[in-house]
Tab-separated table of C-alpha atoms in Angstrom:
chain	number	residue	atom	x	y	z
R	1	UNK	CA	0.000	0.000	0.000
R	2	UNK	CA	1.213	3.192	-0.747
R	3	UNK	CA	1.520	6.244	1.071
R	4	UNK	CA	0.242	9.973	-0.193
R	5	UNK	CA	2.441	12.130	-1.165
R	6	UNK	CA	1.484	15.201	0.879
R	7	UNK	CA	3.054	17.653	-1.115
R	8	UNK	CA	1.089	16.456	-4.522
R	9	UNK	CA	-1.837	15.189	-2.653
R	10	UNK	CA	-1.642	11.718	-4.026
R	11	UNK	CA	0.521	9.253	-5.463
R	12	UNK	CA	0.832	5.956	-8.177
R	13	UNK	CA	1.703	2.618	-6.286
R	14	UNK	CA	3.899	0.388	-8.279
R	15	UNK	CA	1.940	-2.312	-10.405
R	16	UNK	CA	2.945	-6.029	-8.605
R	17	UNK	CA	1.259	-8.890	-10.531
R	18	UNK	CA	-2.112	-9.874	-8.748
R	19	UNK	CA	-2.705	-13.677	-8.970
R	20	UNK	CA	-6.171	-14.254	-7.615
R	21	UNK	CA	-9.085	-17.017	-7.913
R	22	UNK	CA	-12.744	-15.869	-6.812
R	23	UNK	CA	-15.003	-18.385	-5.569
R	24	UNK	CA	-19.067	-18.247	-4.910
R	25	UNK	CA	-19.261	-18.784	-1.075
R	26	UNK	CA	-21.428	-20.884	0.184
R	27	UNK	CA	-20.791	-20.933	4.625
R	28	UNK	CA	-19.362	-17.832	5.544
R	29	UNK	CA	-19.495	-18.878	9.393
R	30	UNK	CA	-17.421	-22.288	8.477
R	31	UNK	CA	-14.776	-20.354	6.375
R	32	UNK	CA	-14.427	-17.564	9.143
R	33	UNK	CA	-13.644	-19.971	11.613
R	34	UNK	CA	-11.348	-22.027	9.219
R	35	UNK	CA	-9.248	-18.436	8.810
R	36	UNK	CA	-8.920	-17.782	12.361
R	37	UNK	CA	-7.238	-21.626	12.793
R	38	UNK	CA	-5.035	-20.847	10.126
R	39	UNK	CA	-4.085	-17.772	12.003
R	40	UNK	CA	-5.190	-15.164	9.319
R	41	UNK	CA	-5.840	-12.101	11.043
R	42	UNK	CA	-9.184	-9.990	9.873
R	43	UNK	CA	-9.103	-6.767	9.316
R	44	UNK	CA	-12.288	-4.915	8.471
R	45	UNK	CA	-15.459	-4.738	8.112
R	46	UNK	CA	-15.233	-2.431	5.609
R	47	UNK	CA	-17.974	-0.727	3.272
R	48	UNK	CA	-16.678	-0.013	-0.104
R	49	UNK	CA	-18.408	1.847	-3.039
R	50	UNK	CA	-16.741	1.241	-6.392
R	51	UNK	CA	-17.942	3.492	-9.450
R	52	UNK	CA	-16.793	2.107	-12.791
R	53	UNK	CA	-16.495	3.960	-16.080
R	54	UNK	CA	-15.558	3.016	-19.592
R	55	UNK	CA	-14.161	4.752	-22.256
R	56	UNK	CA	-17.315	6.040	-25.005
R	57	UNK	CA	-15.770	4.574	-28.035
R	58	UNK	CA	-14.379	1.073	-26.263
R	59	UNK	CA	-16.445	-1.151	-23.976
R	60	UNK	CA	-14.812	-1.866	-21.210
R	61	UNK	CA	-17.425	-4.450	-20.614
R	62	UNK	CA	-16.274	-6.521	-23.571
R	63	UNK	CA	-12.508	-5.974	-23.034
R	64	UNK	CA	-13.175	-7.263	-19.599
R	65	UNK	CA	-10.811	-3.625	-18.605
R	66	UNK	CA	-10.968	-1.932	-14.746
R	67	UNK	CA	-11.071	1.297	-14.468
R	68	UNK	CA	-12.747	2.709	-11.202
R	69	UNK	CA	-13.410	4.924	-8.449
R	70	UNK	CA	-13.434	3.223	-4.786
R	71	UNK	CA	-14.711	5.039	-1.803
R	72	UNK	CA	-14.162	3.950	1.901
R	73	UNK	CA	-14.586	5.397	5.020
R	74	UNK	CA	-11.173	7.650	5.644
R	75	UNK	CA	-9.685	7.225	2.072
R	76	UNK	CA	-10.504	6.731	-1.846
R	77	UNK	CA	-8.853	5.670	-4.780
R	78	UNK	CA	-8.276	5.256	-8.671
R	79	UNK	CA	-7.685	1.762	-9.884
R	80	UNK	CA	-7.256	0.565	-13.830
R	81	UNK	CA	-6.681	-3.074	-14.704
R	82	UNK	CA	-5.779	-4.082	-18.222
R	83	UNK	CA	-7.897	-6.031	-20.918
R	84	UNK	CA	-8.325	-9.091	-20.229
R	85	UNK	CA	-7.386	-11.908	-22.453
R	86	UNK	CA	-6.323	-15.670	-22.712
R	87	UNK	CA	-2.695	-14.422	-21.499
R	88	UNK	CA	-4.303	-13.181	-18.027
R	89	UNK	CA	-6.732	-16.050	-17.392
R	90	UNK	CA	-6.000	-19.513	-17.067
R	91	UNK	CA	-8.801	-22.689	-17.463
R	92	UNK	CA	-9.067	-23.088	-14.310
R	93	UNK	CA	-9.847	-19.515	-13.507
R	94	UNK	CA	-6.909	-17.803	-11.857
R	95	UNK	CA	-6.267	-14.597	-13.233
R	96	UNK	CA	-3.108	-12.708	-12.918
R	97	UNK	CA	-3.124	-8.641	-13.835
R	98	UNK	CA	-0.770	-5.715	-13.234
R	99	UNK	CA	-3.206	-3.406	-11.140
R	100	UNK	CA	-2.289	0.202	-10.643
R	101	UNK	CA	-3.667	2.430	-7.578
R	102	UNK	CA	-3.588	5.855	-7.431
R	103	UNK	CA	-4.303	7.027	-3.861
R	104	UNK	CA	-5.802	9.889	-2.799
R	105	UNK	CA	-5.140	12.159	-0.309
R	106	UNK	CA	-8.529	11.702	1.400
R	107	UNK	CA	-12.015	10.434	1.022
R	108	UNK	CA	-13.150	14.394	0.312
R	109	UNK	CA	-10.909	13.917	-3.256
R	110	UNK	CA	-13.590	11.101	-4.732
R	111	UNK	CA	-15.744	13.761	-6.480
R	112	UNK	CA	-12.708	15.318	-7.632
R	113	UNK	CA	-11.882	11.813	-8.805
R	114	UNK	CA	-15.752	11.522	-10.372
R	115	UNK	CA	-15.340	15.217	-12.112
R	116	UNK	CA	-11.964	14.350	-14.018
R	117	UNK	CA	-13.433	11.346	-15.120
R	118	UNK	CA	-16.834	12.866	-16.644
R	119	UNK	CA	-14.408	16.066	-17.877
R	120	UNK	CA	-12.226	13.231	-19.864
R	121	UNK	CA	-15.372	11.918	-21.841
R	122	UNK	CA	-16.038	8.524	-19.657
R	123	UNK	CA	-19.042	6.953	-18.809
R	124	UNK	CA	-20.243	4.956	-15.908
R	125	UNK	CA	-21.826	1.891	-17.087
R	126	UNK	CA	-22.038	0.627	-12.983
R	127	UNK	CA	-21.757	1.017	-9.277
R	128	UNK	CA	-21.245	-2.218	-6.955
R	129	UNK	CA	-21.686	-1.820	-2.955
R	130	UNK	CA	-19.459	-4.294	-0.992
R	131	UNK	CA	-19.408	-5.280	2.520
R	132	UNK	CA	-15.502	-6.450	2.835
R	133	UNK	CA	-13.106	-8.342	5.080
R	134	UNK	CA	-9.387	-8.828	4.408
R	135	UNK	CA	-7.521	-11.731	6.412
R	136	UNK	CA	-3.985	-11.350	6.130
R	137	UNK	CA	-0.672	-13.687	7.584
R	138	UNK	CA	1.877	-12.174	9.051
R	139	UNK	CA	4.529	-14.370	8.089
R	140	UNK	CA	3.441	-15.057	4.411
R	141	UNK	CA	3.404	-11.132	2.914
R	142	UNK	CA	1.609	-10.593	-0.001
R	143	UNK	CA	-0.761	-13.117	0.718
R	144	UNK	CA	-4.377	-12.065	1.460
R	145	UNK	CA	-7.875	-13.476	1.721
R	146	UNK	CA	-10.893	-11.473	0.950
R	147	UNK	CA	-14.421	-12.025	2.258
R	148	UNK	CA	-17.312	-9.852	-0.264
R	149	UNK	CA	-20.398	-9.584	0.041
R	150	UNK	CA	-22.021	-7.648	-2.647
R	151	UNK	CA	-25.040	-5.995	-2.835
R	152	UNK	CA	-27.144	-7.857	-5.590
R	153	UNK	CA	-24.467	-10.220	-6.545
R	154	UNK	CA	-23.878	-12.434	-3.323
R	155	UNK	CA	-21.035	-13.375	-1.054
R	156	UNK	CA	-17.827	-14.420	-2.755
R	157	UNK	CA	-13.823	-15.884	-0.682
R	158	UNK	CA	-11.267	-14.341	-3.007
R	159	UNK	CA	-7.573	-15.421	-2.882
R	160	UNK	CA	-4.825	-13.103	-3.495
R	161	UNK	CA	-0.737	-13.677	-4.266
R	162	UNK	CA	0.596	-10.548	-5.137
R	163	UNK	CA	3.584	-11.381	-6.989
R	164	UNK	CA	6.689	-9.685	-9.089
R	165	UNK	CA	5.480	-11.163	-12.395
R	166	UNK	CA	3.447	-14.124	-13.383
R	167	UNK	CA	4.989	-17.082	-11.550
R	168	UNK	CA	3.520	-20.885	-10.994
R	169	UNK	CA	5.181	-20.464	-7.761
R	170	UNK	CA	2.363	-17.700	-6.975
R	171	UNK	CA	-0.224	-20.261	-7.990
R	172	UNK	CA	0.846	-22.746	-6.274
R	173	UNK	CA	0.771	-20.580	-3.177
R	174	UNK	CA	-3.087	-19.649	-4.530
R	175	UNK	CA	-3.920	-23.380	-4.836
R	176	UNK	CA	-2.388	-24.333	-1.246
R	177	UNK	CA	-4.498	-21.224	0.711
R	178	UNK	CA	-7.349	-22.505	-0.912
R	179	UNK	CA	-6.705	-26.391	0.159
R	180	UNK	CA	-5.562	-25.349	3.798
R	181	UNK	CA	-9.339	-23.195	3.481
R	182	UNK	CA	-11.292	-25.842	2.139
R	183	UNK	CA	-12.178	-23.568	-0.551
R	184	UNK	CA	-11.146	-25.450	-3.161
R	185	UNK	CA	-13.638	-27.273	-3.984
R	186	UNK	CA	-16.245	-24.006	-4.310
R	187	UNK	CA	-17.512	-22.532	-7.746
R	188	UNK	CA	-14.753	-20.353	-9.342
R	189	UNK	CA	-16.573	-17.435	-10.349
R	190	UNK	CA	-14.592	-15.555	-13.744
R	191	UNK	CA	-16.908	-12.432	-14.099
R	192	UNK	CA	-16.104	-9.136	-12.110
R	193	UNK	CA	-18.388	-7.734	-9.230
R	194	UNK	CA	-19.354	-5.089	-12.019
R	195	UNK	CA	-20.540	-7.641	-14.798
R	196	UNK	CA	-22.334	-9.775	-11.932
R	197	UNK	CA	-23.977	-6.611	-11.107
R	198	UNK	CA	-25.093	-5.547	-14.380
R	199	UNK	CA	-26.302	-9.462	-15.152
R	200	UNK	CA	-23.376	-10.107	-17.605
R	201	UNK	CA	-21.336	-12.719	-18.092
R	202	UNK	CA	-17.471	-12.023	-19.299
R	203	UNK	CA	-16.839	-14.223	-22.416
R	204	UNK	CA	-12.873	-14.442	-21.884
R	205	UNK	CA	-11.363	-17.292	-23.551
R	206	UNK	CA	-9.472	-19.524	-20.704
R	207	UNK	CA	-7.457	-20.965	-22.669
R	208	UNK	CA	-3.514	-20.316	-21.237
R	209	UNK	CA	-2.147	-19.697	-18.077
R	210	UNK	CA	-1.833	-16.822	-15.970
């Protein structure tokens, strides 16, 4: 996570590789308590509100492509993730993107955020409301486990390797969180919060790894 810049009033994290599976979650209560005996430590509940646009003349819809506005109590951001294609999805639905955050100086800067947007000709095709909680290790950095539940979309156990560049090594780590979970077994789920909002399903071909 990076830190604002106070003297600019925001700064541009670097863009790590995110390796991540999303799964449809079926026992919240079970996985919870699963987390804690691993000794994942929760942080959160946290309410986030994340506006996503789309360029007029390219549909970021179809190009499966992130750009968005989050909002959280004490803080906001800007977040764009490449198109998506068969280099950034494997079949069995881990997908691995460079994701870069630009942090704002504080939650007041979102319709600042929401102006610049508009004033550079984008549209918002959606808005998603998430209830979230992050479980994080303390001896295995980089590794995370997210809890979602989405308004109008569900609840949803995300696993996250955040890695230097695409690496099976990063998977594997992915694949063993979700064993140690007993997540594993659970419906991968492909589509973003924003298409399973809007009723869409993404069409990306899964054909290579990522």
């Amino acid at each position: 996570m990076s830190t604002p810049d106070p003297r600019r009033g925001m700064n541009v994290s670097m863009a790590p590789i995110e390796v991540e599976r999303k799964r449809a979650l079926e026992d919240r209560a079970v996985l919870e308590r699963r987390l804690e005996a691993a000794g994942l430590v929760a942080a959160g509940p946290v309410v986030e509100i994340d506006t996503y646009y789309s360029r007029p003349d390219v549909d970021f819809m179809e190009t499966v492509e992130c750009l968005r506005v989050r909002e959280r109590e004490g803080g906001c951001e800007i977040t764009y993730k490449p198109a998506s294609d068969a280099t950034t999805h494997s079949a069995a639905g881990v997908i691995a993107k460079k994701e870069t955050d630009v942090a704002l100086a504080d939650a007041d800067q979102a319709a600042r955020a929401h102006d610049l947007l508009e004033a550079l000709g984008m549209v918002r095709p959606a808005r998603v409301e998430k209830r979230r909680v992050c479980y994080r290790d303390p001896g295995r950095p980089g590794l995370s486990v997210v809890v979602d539940t989405v308004v109008g979309a569900g609840s949803f156990v995300k696993t996250e390797i955040l890695s230097e560049g695409p690496s099976q090594e990063a998977v594997r780590r992915l694949e063993e969180t979700e064993r140690l979970l007993g997540v594993d077994a659970l419906p991968v789920v492909t589509s973003p919060y924003r298409d399973l909002v809007m009723g869409v399903r993404s069409s990306v071909p899964l054909d290579a790894s990522r």
